[in-house]
XYZ file of C-alpha atoms in Angstrom:
695
model
C 97.857 75.613 90.845
C 98.085 78.881 89.386
C 101.378 80.292 87.894
C 102.860 83.823 88.695
C 101.942 86.087 85.728
C 102.484 87.407 88.158
C 108.775 112.473 97.916
C 111.279 113.577 100.930
C 111.335 116.520 103.326
C 114.291 118.666 103.967
C 114.923 121.716 106.194
C 114.388 124.851 103.892
C 117.475 126.458 102.682
C 117.237 130.393 102.543
C 118.405 131.516 99.113
C 118.461 128.396 97.592
C 117.293 130.062 94.212
C 120.782 131.928 93.897
C 122.957 128.838 94.537
C 123.263 128.050 90.697
C 126.943 126.606 90.831
C 128.237 123.396 90.434
C 130.473 122.119 93.238
C 133.880 120.460 92.269
C 133.365 117.689 94.551
C 135.702 115.396 92.700
C 138.977 116.622 90.857
C 140.187 113.353 89.632
C 137.998 111.865 86.900
C 138.176 108.228 86.992
C 135.612 105.695 86.681
C 135.052 102.625 88.602
C 135.037 99.216 86.347
C 131.024 99.212 87.225
C 130.866 102.541 85.981
C 132.807 102.187 83.086
C 131.108 99.167 81.864
C 127.535 100.727 82.040
C 128.951 104.218 80.243
C 129.467 102.139 77.027
C 127.703 99.414 75.249
C 128.431 95.979 76.457
C 131.556 94.361 74.754
C 130.120 92.015 72.372
C 131.485 88.606 72.261
C 133.632 87.647 69.114
C 133.551 84.103 68.249
C 136.344 82.928 66.598
C 136.046 80.479 63.245
C 136.835 77.578 66.027
C 133.974 78.542 68.040
C 130.874 79.346 66.566
C 128.660 77.257 68.775
C 125.922 78.886 70.701
C 125.876 78.336 74.523
C 122.338 78.851 75.190
C 120.289 81.606 76.811
C 120.616 82.181 80.620
C 123.632 79.475 80.462
C 121.084 76.960 79.437
C 122.513 74.683 76.680
C 118.931 73.552 75.605
C 118.249 77.072 74.699
C 121.098 77.474 72.131
C 118.331 77.215 69.709
C 114.727 77.847 69.631
C 113.706 74.482 69.617
C 114.827 74.380 73.061
C 111.596 75.540 74.295
C 110.042 72.704 73.172
C 112.209 70.295 75.167
C 111.653 72.676 78.262
C 108.043 72.451 77.843
C 108.008 68.641 77.401
C 110.349 67.991 80.337
C 108.182 70.460 82.503
C 105.149 68.454 81.777
C 107.007 65.061 82.559
C 108.021 66.691 85.839
C 104.677 67.960 86.784
C 102.782 64.699 86.181
C 105.530 62.903 88.305
C 104.911 65.574 91.265
C 100.843 65.552 90.722
C 101.323 61.669 91.477
C 103.539 61.977 94.532
C 101.162 65.067 95.972
C 98.130 62.665 95.857
C 99.918 59.507 96.808
C 99.093 57.888 100.194
C 102.629 56.895 100.459
C 104.305 60.179 99.850
C 107.209 61.037 102.297
C 107.238 64.800 101.883
C 104.474 67.648 102.976
C 102.255 68.601 100.057
C 103.391 72.204 100.365
C 106.745 71.124 99.594
C 105.635 69.299 96.514
C 103.500 71.742 95.446
C 106.210 74.481 95.693
C 108.336 72.172 93.610
C 105.700 71.764 90.800
C 105.300 75.813 91.036
C 108.946 75.951 90.335
C 109.070 73.561 87.536
C 106.099 75.663 85.732
C 107.167 79.014 86.502
C 110.903 78.368 85.471
C 109.372 77.744 81.800
C 106.823 79.982 81.815
C 108.417 82.914 83.470
C 111.489 82.497 81.340
C 109.201 82.344 77.952
C 107.176 85.417 78.979
C 110.626 87.240 79.205
C 112.034 86.128 75.949
C 108.996 86.295 73.738
C 108.806 89.957 74.687
C 112.363 91.006 74.628
C 114.131 88.658 72.171
C 114.992 90.067 68.742
C 114.914 86.969 66.735
C 111.373 85.875 65.606
C 112.095 82.145 65.981
C 113.188 82.443 69.576
C 110.105 84.896 70.263
C 107.599 82.423 68.552
C 109.088 79.158 70.452
C 109.048 81.197 73.662
C 105.342 82.227 72.782
C 104.079 78.467 72.286
C 105.898 77.544 75.431
C 104.249 80.077 77.748
C 100.737 79.042 75.898
C 101.721 75.334 76.710
C 102.221 76.264 80.102
C 99.493 78.584 80.775
C 97.187 75.565 79.409
C 98.831 73.073 81.837
C 98.336 75.508 84.759
C 94.424 75.459 83.612
C 94.340 71.832 83.989
C 95.851 71.565 87.319
C 93.547 74.300 88.409
C 90.629 71.344 87.646
C 92.458 68.559 89.385
C 90.411 67.760 92.173
C 92.337 65.114 93.858
C 95.274 67.657 93.970
C 93.305 70.070 95.565
C 91.653 67.856 98.064
C 95.341 66.758 99.181
C 96.189 70.217 99.757
C 92.945 71.118 101.517
C 93.561 68.239 103.946
C 96.757 69.352 104.828
C 95.648 73.148 105.575
C 92.813 72.059 107.619
C 94.122 68.812 109.410
C 97.926 69.417 109.263
C 100.472 67.068 107.264
C 102.759 63.970 107.747
C 105.436 66.197 109.316
C 104.811 69.358 111.456
C 104.086 72.586 109.886
C 105.293 75.854 110.984
C 103.867 79.294 110.095
C 105.850 79.892 107.121
C 104.588 75.954 105.831
C 100.891 76.999 106.908
C 101.091 80.379 105.110
C 102.158 79.259 101.914
C 99.861 76.309 101.659
C 97.075 78.452 102.300
C 97.992 80.773 99.738
C 98.101 77.641 97.199
C 94.645 76.806 98.425
C 93.220 80.275 97.846
C 94.519 80.431 94.138
C 92.793 76.918 93.921
C 89.460 78.201 95.040
C 89.685 81.420 93.303
C 89.545 79.326 90.019
C 86.203 77.685 91.533
C 87.381 73.911 91.916
C 85.652 73.688 95.393
C 82.216 74.340 93.478
C 79.897 72.045 91.994
C 80.312 70.990 88.484
C 77.750 73.345 86.666
C 79.458 76.241 88.734
C 83.018 75.254 87.791
C 82.176 75.320 84.044
C 80.529 78.831 84.700
C 83.740 79.838 86.335
C 85.622 78.765 83.023
C 83.137 80.665 80.845
C 83.570 83.744 82.834
C 87.221 83.654 82.919
C 87.437 83.526 79.396
C 84.745 86.515 79.058
C 86.849 88.611 81.189
C 89.748 88.018 79.221
C 88.191 88.761 75.770
C 86.199 91.689 77.166
C 89.198 93.233 78.823
C 91.561 92.798 75.903
C 88.802 94.367 73.767
C 88.132 97.308 76.022
C 92.220 97.724 76.333
C 92.536 97.913 72.654
C 89.830 100.419 72.324
C 91.201 102.546 74.829
C 93.750 103.667 72.613
C 91.789 104.048 69.437
C 91.575 107.557 67.757
C 88.400 109.474 67.612
C 87.195 110.638 64.288
C 85.466 114.366 64.571
C 83.582 115.798 61.418
C 85.782 118.767 60.039
C 82.604 120.933 60.121
C 82.281 120.500 63.834
C 85.832 121.919 64.785
C 86.846 125.849 64.402
C 88.756 126.651 61.007
C 91.645 127.935 63.031
C 92.626 124.661 64.596
C 92.093 122.221 61.873
C 95.816 122.474 61.071
C 96.663 120.738 64.221
C 95.181 117.385 63.696
C 95.207 114.880 61.197
C 92.828 114.800 58.442
C 91.049 111.578 56.980
C 88.005 111.860 54.710
C 86.312 115.104 55.771
C 87.263 114.172 59.361
C 89.924 115.178 61.748
C 91.958 112.573 63.648
C 92.125 112.949 67.324
C 94.918 110.445 68.763
C 95.624 111.945 72.150
C 94.521 115.095 74.589
C 97.020 117.333 73.333
C 97.564 118.492 76.829
C 100.948 120.422 75.964
C 99.313 122.663 73.401
C 99.797 126.464 74.153
C 96.308 126.994 72.481
C 93.432 126.449 75.025
C 91.086 126.083 72.263
C 93.263 123.143 70.674
C 93.419 121.594 74.240
C 89.577 121.813 74.770
C 88.761 120.565 71.269
C 91.057 117.475 71.581
C 89.751 116.685 75.268
C 86.251 116.881 74.311
C 86.845 114.793 71.223
C 88.978 112.325 72.873
C 86.686 111.762 75.847
C 83.484 111.474 74.015
C 81.124 108.862 75.403
C 81.253 106.044 72.890
C 79.106 102.670 73.140
C 81.779 101.003 71.190
C 84.100 101.694 74.166
C 81.394 101.287 76.852
C 80.191 97.672 75.717
C 83.539 95.725 76.563
C 83.983 97.739 79.817
C 80.396 97.065 81.188
C 80.821 93.324 80.028
C 84.385 93.094 82.010
C 82.653 94.494 85.097
C 79.493 92.373 85.010
C 81.611 89.177 84.389
C 83.914 90.098 87.277
C 80.882 90.811 89.503
C 79.125 87.515 88.640
C 82.599 85.802 89.266
C 83.112 87.234 92.443
C 79.676 86.164 93.772
C 80.113 82.734 92.344
C 83.196 81.964 94.502
C 81.369 83.457 97.656
C 82.729 86.959 97.662
C 80.753 90.062 98.163
C 82.517 92.257 95.414
C 85.077 91.560 92.948
C 87.196 94.060 95.015
C 87.046 91.399 97.856
C 88.252 88.477 95.643
C 91.053 90.824 94.238
C 92.391 91.917 97.614
C 92.008 88.981 100.050
C 95.763 88.545 100.329
C 96.537 92.516 100.371
C 97.901 94.403 102.936
C 94.642 95.560 104.569
C 92.877 92.258 103.367
C 89.764 94.337 103.917
C 87.399 96.343 101.084
C 86.409 98.515 104.241
C 89.752 99.569 105.217
C 90.854 100.288 101.738
C 87.916 102.473 101.065
C 88.600 104.533 104.235
C 92.175 104.936 103.166
C 91.124 106.415 99.871
C 88.349 108.662 101.293
C 90.823 109.702 104.281
C 93.515 110.719 101.712
C 91.170 112.632 99.448
C 89.827 114.615 102.598
C 93.318 115.121 103.919
C 94.684 116.428 100.295
C 91.460 118.601 99.447
C 92.464 121.891 100.812
C 96.026 121.621 99.617
C 94.590 120.643 96.023
C 92.506 123.892 96.312
C 95.731 126.004 97.014
C 97.416 124.350 93.954
C 94.078 125.320 92.072
C 94.133 129.039 93.073
C 97.859 128.966 91.873
C 97.025 127.312 88.473
C 93.999 129.862 88.081
C 96.362 132.899 88.649
C 98.607 131.617 86.095
C 95.809 131.216 83.792
C 94.493 134.824 84.230
C 98.020 135.739 83.653
C 97.876 134.384 80.106
C 94.261 134.855 79.494
C 92.810 137.809 81.906
C 89.042 136.987 81.094
C 89.798 133.288 82.388
C 87.496 132.441 85.515
C 88.052 128.726 85.881
C 90.659 125.795 85.322
C 89.283 123.221 83.443
C 90.682 119.565 82.914
C 92.406 120.197 79.750
C 94.378 122.980 81.597
C 96.055 121.541 84.509
C 98.818 119.388 82.764
C 99.988 122.615 80.485
C 99.779 125.072 83.717
C 101.568 123.039 86.202
C 104.190 122.362 83.419
C 104.835 126.232 82.898
C 104.733 126.783 86.826
C 107.274 123.997 87.402
C 109.604 125.743 84.807
C 109.312 128.968 86.486
C 110.282 127.439 89.725
C 113.165 125.353 88.323
C 116.780 125.385 89.343
C 117.851 127.339 86.251
C 119.680 124.319 84.952
C 117.352 122.496 82.297
C 116.881 118.740 82.106
C 119.270 118.466 79.326
C 122.142 119.978 81.063
C 121.039 117.977 84.533
C 121.261 114.858 82.583
C 124.718 115.356 81.639
C 125.868 114.874 85.107
C 123.926 111.469 85.426
C 125.354 109.064 82.981
C 124.173 105.685 83.156
C 127.279 104.200 84.531
C 127.358 106.633 87.570
C 124.017 105.961 88.393
C 124.451 102.146 88.481
C 127.777 102.743 90.390
C 125.829 105.043 92.819
C 123.185 102.512 93.335
C 125.931 99.778 94.029
C 127.436 102.220 96.790
C 124.034 102.803 98.315
C 123.113 99.300 98.457
C 126.348 98.622 100.066
C 125.535 101.278 102.627
C 122.206 100.447 103.743
C 121.971 96.729 102.690
C 125.405 95.576 102.709
C 124.992 94.492 99.214
C 127.103 95.432 96.045
C 126.836 95.058 92.307
C 129.617 93.495 90.042
C 129.799 93.176 86.348
C 129.549 89.377 85.354
C 131.220 87.778 82.124
C 128.697 86.569 79.715
C 131.088 84.588 77.511
C 129.791 81.356 78.457
C 126.310 82.170 77.484
C 124.102 83.683 74.713
C 122.284 86.798 75.249
C 118.785 87.822 73.555
C 120.749 91.278 72.488
C 124.152 92.470 72.218
C 123.260 95.320 74.580
C 122.418 93.187 77.664
C 124.719 93.484 80.634
C 124.795 90.726 83.627
C 125.339 92.084 87.342
C 125.761 89.939 90.249
C 124.587 90.891 93.706
C 127.066 90.141 96.309
C 127.111 90.272 100.021
C 129.734 91.425 102.448
C 131.510 88.114 102.220
C 131.596 88.334 98.381
C 128.845 85.504 97.971
C 126.709 85.861 95.166
C 123.115 86.626 96.097
C 121.401 86.329 92.713
C 121.848 88.029 89.175
C 120.429 90.676 87.325
C 120.387 91.145 83.562
C 120.206 94.451 82.618
C 118.164 95.205 79.349
C 118.250 99.056 79.400
C 118.138 100.461 75.899
C 115.494 100.948 73.432
C 115.334 98.819 70.109
C 113.015 98.245 67.414
C 110.822 95.373 68.375
C 111.277 95.746 72.095
C 108.643 96.073 74.708
C 108.156 99.706 75.706
C 106.926 99.005 79.354
C 109.729 98.919 82.012
C 109.465 95.643 83.415
C 111.127 93.351 86.218
C 110.984 89.581 85.039
C 111.652 86.600 87.437
C 113.717 83.918 85.525
C 114.237 81.764 88.368
C 112.684 82.211 92.055
C 114.793 81.737 95.029
C 113.937 78.572 97.375
C 115.754 76.315 99.891
C 116.983 73.207 98.257
C 116.611 69.691 99.848
C 120.613 69.632 100.038
C 120.513 72.687 102.079
C 122.003 74.973 99.277
C 119.735 77.976 97.965
C 118.416 78.258 94.321
C 119.996 81.393 93.128
C 117.418 84.079 92.118
C 117.835 85.562 88.570
C 115.848 88.344 87.115
C 115.728 90.613 84.101
C 115.149 94.318 84.079
C 114.091 96.079 81.090
C 113.959 99.636 80.385
C 114.063 101.790 77.492
C 117.004 104.351 77.642
C 118.866 106.007 74.817
C 121.747 103.924 74.017
C 125.417 105.298 74.205
C 126.895 106.524 71.066
C 130.609 106.524 70.548
C 131.942 108.212 73.883
C 128.718 109.762 74.607
C 127.111 107.487 77.415
C 123.430 107.206 78.012
C 122.563 110.658 80.029
C 119.586 110.271 82.315
C 117.269 112.949 83.334
C 115.557 112.789 86.720
C 112.543 110.757 85.853
C 114.771 108.076 84.319
C 116.825 107.891 87.230
C 113.395 107.532 89.204
C 112.764 104.213 87.061
C 115.993 103.036 87.349
C 115.721 103.116 91.036
C 112.148 101.797 91.108
C 113.176 98.740 89.003
C 116.306 98.245 90.945
C 114.365 98.041 94.175
C 112.239 95.115 92.704
C 115.684 93.442 91.785
C 116.810 93.892 95.434
C 113.598 92.200 96.857
C 114.537 89.183 94.676
C 118.010 89.492 95.506
C 117.924 89.780 99.362
C 114.862 87.453 99.736
C 115.724 83.915 101.310
C 112.530 82.569 101.398
C 112.266 78.728 101.759
C 109.385 78.404 98.965
C 109.998 80.075 95.615
C 106.195 80.430 95.506
C 106.591 83.677 97.800
C 110.207 84.804 96.616
C 111.250 88.157 96.184
C 108.089 90.134 94.179
C 105.605 87.093 94.566
C 103.613 88.425 96.698
C 100.177 90.837 96.705
C 100.744 94.172 94.450
C 100.486 96.589 97.127
C 103.341 94.913 98.982
C 105.385 93.880 96.176
C 105.665 98.017 95.321
C 106.794 98.802 98.764
C 110.756 98.173 98.042
C 110.580 99.782 94.533
C 108.412 102.830 95.543
C 110.877 103.154 98.588
C 113.803 103.647 96.108
C 112.169 106.562 94.693
C 112.588 108.575 97.679
C 116.312 107.856 97.557
C 116.306 108.975 93.988
C 114.200 111.930 94.862
C 116.836 113.039 97.826
C 119.443 115.794 97.085
C 121.960 114.100 99.330
C 121.858 110.933 97.362
C 121.985 112.559 93.814
C 124.744 114.719 94.661
C 126.823 111.987 95.640
C 125.934 109.955 92.431
C 126.417 112.875 90.145
C 129.362 113.104 88.104
C 129.490 115.128 84.615
C 130.459 112.563 81.845
C 133.201 114.484 80.567
C 134.482 116.633 83.666
C 133.963 114.384 86.463
C 132.096 117.346 88.532
C 129.429 116.762 90.763
C 126.458 118.821 91.426
C 126.164 120.577 94.828
C 123.051 119.081 97.010
C 121.596 122.799 96.891
C 121.066 123.035 92.918
C 119.604 119.477 93.075
C 117.442 120.092 96.266
C 115.938 123.125 94.304
C 115.366 120.965 91.069
C 113.743 118.222 93.112
C 111.447 120.795 95.008
C 110.494 121.947 91.394
C 109.372 118.614 90.449
C 107.164 118.504 93.919
C 105.187 121.557 92.687
C 101.424 120.351 91.956
C 102.115 116.640 93.201
C 99.143 117.162 95.258
C 97.148 117.893 92.435
C 98.235 114.699 90.812
C 97.953 112.699 94.128
C 94.433 113.842 94.169
C 93.593 112.423 90.628
C 95.195 109.205 91.664
C 93.023 108.821 94.839
C 89.719 109.620 92.535
C 91.039 107.141 89.972
C 91.563 104.345 92.873
C 88.106 105.436 94.561
C 86.513 104.828 90.952
C 88.160 101.735 90.358
C 86.497 100.446 93.818
C 82.890 101.812 92.756
C 83.064 99.768 89.763
C 84.183 96.812 91.335
C 81.756 96.883 94.311
C 79.272 94.805 95.374
C 77.053 95.800 92.403
C 78.136 97.166 88.883
C 76.695 100.964 88.742
C 73.910 100.778 85.865
C 75.257 104.307 84.601
C 79.154 104.254 84.649
C 79.343 107.859 83.603
C 76.831 109.051 86.229
C 78.828 107.220 88.909
C 82.225 108.886 87.468
C 80.589 112.449 87.638
C 79.438 111.871 91.176
C 82.675 110.847 92.362
C 84.674 113.547 90.571
C 82.536 116.065 91.987
C 83.283 114.911 95.453
C 86.926 114.057 94.949
C 88.314 116.433 92.529
C 89.090 120.089 92.746
C 88.898 120.703 88.877
C 85.210 120.283 87.623
C 83.712 117.390 85.595
C 83.284 118.383 81.962
C 79.901 117.309 80.965
C 79.640 114.620 77.999
C 83.104 113.372 78.499
C 83.926 109.713 79.384
C 87.529 109.589 80.680
C 86.924 106.103 82.394
C 86.666 104.518 78.663
C 90.225 105.401 78.236
C 91.509 104.125 81.577
C 92.865 100.776 80.658
C 94.186 100.087 84.158
C 90.539 99.154 85.124
C 91.477 95.865 83.355
C 94.889 95.318 84.185
C 94.740 96.521 87.816
C 90.917 95.643 88.146
C 90.179 96.640 91.968
C 93.940 97.093 92.843
C 94.752 100.574 91.280
C 94.843 101.854 94.722
C 98.122 99.400 95.248
C 100.302 102.065 94.234
C 99.179 104.762 96.633
C 99.200 102.391 99.563
C 102.671 101.183 98.637
C 103.837 104.706 98.598
C 102.169 105.376 101.906
C 103.945 102.434 103.473
C 107.130 103.552 101.697
C 107.012 106.987 103.048
C 106.463 105.672 106.595
C 109.624 103.758 106.344
C 111.565 106.824 104.648
C 110.609 109.156 107.560
C 111.383 106.463 110.425
C 114.796 105.183 109.046
C 116.306 107.329 106.181
C 114.982 110.918 106.345
C 117.878 111.841 108.576
C 120.501 109.838 106.705
C 119.831 108.008 103.568
C 122.827 106.103 103.822
C 121.827 104.808 107.310
C 123.060 101.116 107.847
C 120.723 100.356 110.676
C 117.853 101.359 108.959
C 118.755 99.603 106.060
C 119.343 96.487 108.182
C 115.907 96.708 109.399
C 114.126 96.927 106.163
C 116.441 93.829 104.514
C 115.681 91.749 107.815
C 112.214 93.028 108.519
C 110.783 93.072 104.838
C 112.928 92.190 102.073
C 114.298 88.725 103.109
C 110.847 87.417 103.517
C 109.481 88.266 100.189
C 105.959 87.018 100.531
C 106.389 84.575 102.937
C 104.521 85.966 105.495
C 101.116 88.160 105.590
C 102.087 91.199 104.129
C 100.426 93.617 107.214
C 102.813 91.491 109.475
C 105.692 92.232 107.600
C 104.630 95.881 107.219
C 104.215 95.920 111.096
C 107.612 94.187 111.704
C 109.769 96.801 109.668
C 107.422 99.796 111.368
C 107.884 98.137 114.724
C 104.045 98.781 115.082
C 100.747 98.100 112.966
C 100.197 101.171 111.179
C 96.569 102.779 110.923
C 94.822 104.517 108.112
C 95.374 108.151 109.661
C 99.352 107.375 110.088
C 99.719 106.000 106.390
C 97.840 108.989 104.894
C 99.825 111.603 106.891
C 102.983 109.929 105.959
C 101.891 109.996 102.015
C 100.946 113.535 102.335
C 103.789 114.770 104.091
C 106.586 113.219 101.369
C 104.275 114.365 98.581
C 103.917 118.083 98.891
C 106.390 120.781 98.234
C 108.339 121.548 101.510
């Protein structure tokens, strides 16, 4: 009973380089209430001397105090025990899948909320209490994973049916619960079950150690480094400290030295990676899978390791000639900088591509561009976009009846065209000390159909790290920040629009590759000059940017995007190779072999980049998911929104065919529904490449 821890093509415009003007598309400088709210910090609640009572996080009175987490945990344990007894009773009156989903809801509403609070709350007592509650829920889940009567009751209903007829949604959800059980090895004999527990513990330990060591600095003796570059590195007891690749350093000597030192093979880093891969491989075989990749991807879109491999190899082959063209451009620039240069090395690519993009930009730097995208304009623009395509608008909600974990948090409601609330989105968007730096989407409460016919309102939290407003200066958004905002709002819409029967499959509770489709699709909107032109609004003058200048700025970002795509394809291929039927004996030899086959820039001998690739732990055998989700999103964009990004007909098809089902149907079925045919590898690769390369 596991818990849930759980680029665009437009017709080329002749002469766009000379169109460096700003269009005065608005002459009246007023902000909507939504935009105005996000252009300043949220108004803090001021309690009078007669009203000092805390009201509780998310409006829950129990969470007015940190001790409330203990009460939530205790109640969850009581409710879980009752639901387990019901699920295993011969006198039950509900189907097992209904009971299981309620059990899942009980666990997730504590575990997911606690996960969010422990990472975001500014008060240490709340964070600690949330940590303890989260740990308790994890332990409870582990206990349920070993409950054989509970498993037997579920398996019986999956294999033979239940007391009430089950439709496809019931069967699919019940099967997902069963798969989760069996991934934990509950169906195995006792000795093998104990081994599964040992292996899972080993995987967590080795993975955590590997991840930690991925970011450790490298110490190099001063005598091994050229004298002229020593001042560019920290020094410590006769050693130079290399903390990163220094890929933006103008000196190739510095870049090369940092690259070779930081990526030098190291047994200290290799051991936990090898241990992680070996333990995963043994675990997969123990539960009857041919490889860890098969185990990890059995509920994915392709649901087949062979098809995943075919997708990646086809993509690599398709982009190789384009990547070669980009390599020639990089080499030409390098020769301009250093006439004696004959080759582009891995330490050159980031530096050279940044220079070439700058040469081809719109003539307006990021700082000037961002002045046309204050956060309020972006949120307001998103609301108008969602209203156009999905019939959903965003509205600022009052938080006076609840406590917040930070005064900088906004609360939004997502509302349909009848002004009915679909769900709530808490926006924690500004950086602050102690806050987790990674952009996140937390599900606080999943949507589900309740027994009285009503619907449990979904609630999510979006956490990003923008610079906070200061005085009359709002948070100004560079283009990459707009991408991030649109991406995370794509996840939020998946949760808001989803109307699943069961919370186990609500919103983003689905396979990684499928969960990333709605969010990645939103990046195509943020990469479209028509959308950005409509959103843009200078924070002082109210002026908007023309489509032409935005088109040029966006096209410059696409320069060398295929080189980056090639790198991502290679990383995904390597991830699959490391999680195949056998673990390679020599991880570095496998890296070098695959690099030579799939990457235009040559491999550098005596380097081990994979020892810095933390995603081998966090996305083991699923790193390809982001490429596949981008490919599907590309196909959707080309089919419905390339001609008109505000098209309601296309939006309805995405909303009804994809978003509202969450993970309630097999992912390939949902992808086929929205595309109106079953996609093949060639189609998806073509869509991905078409929307990646520069027009």
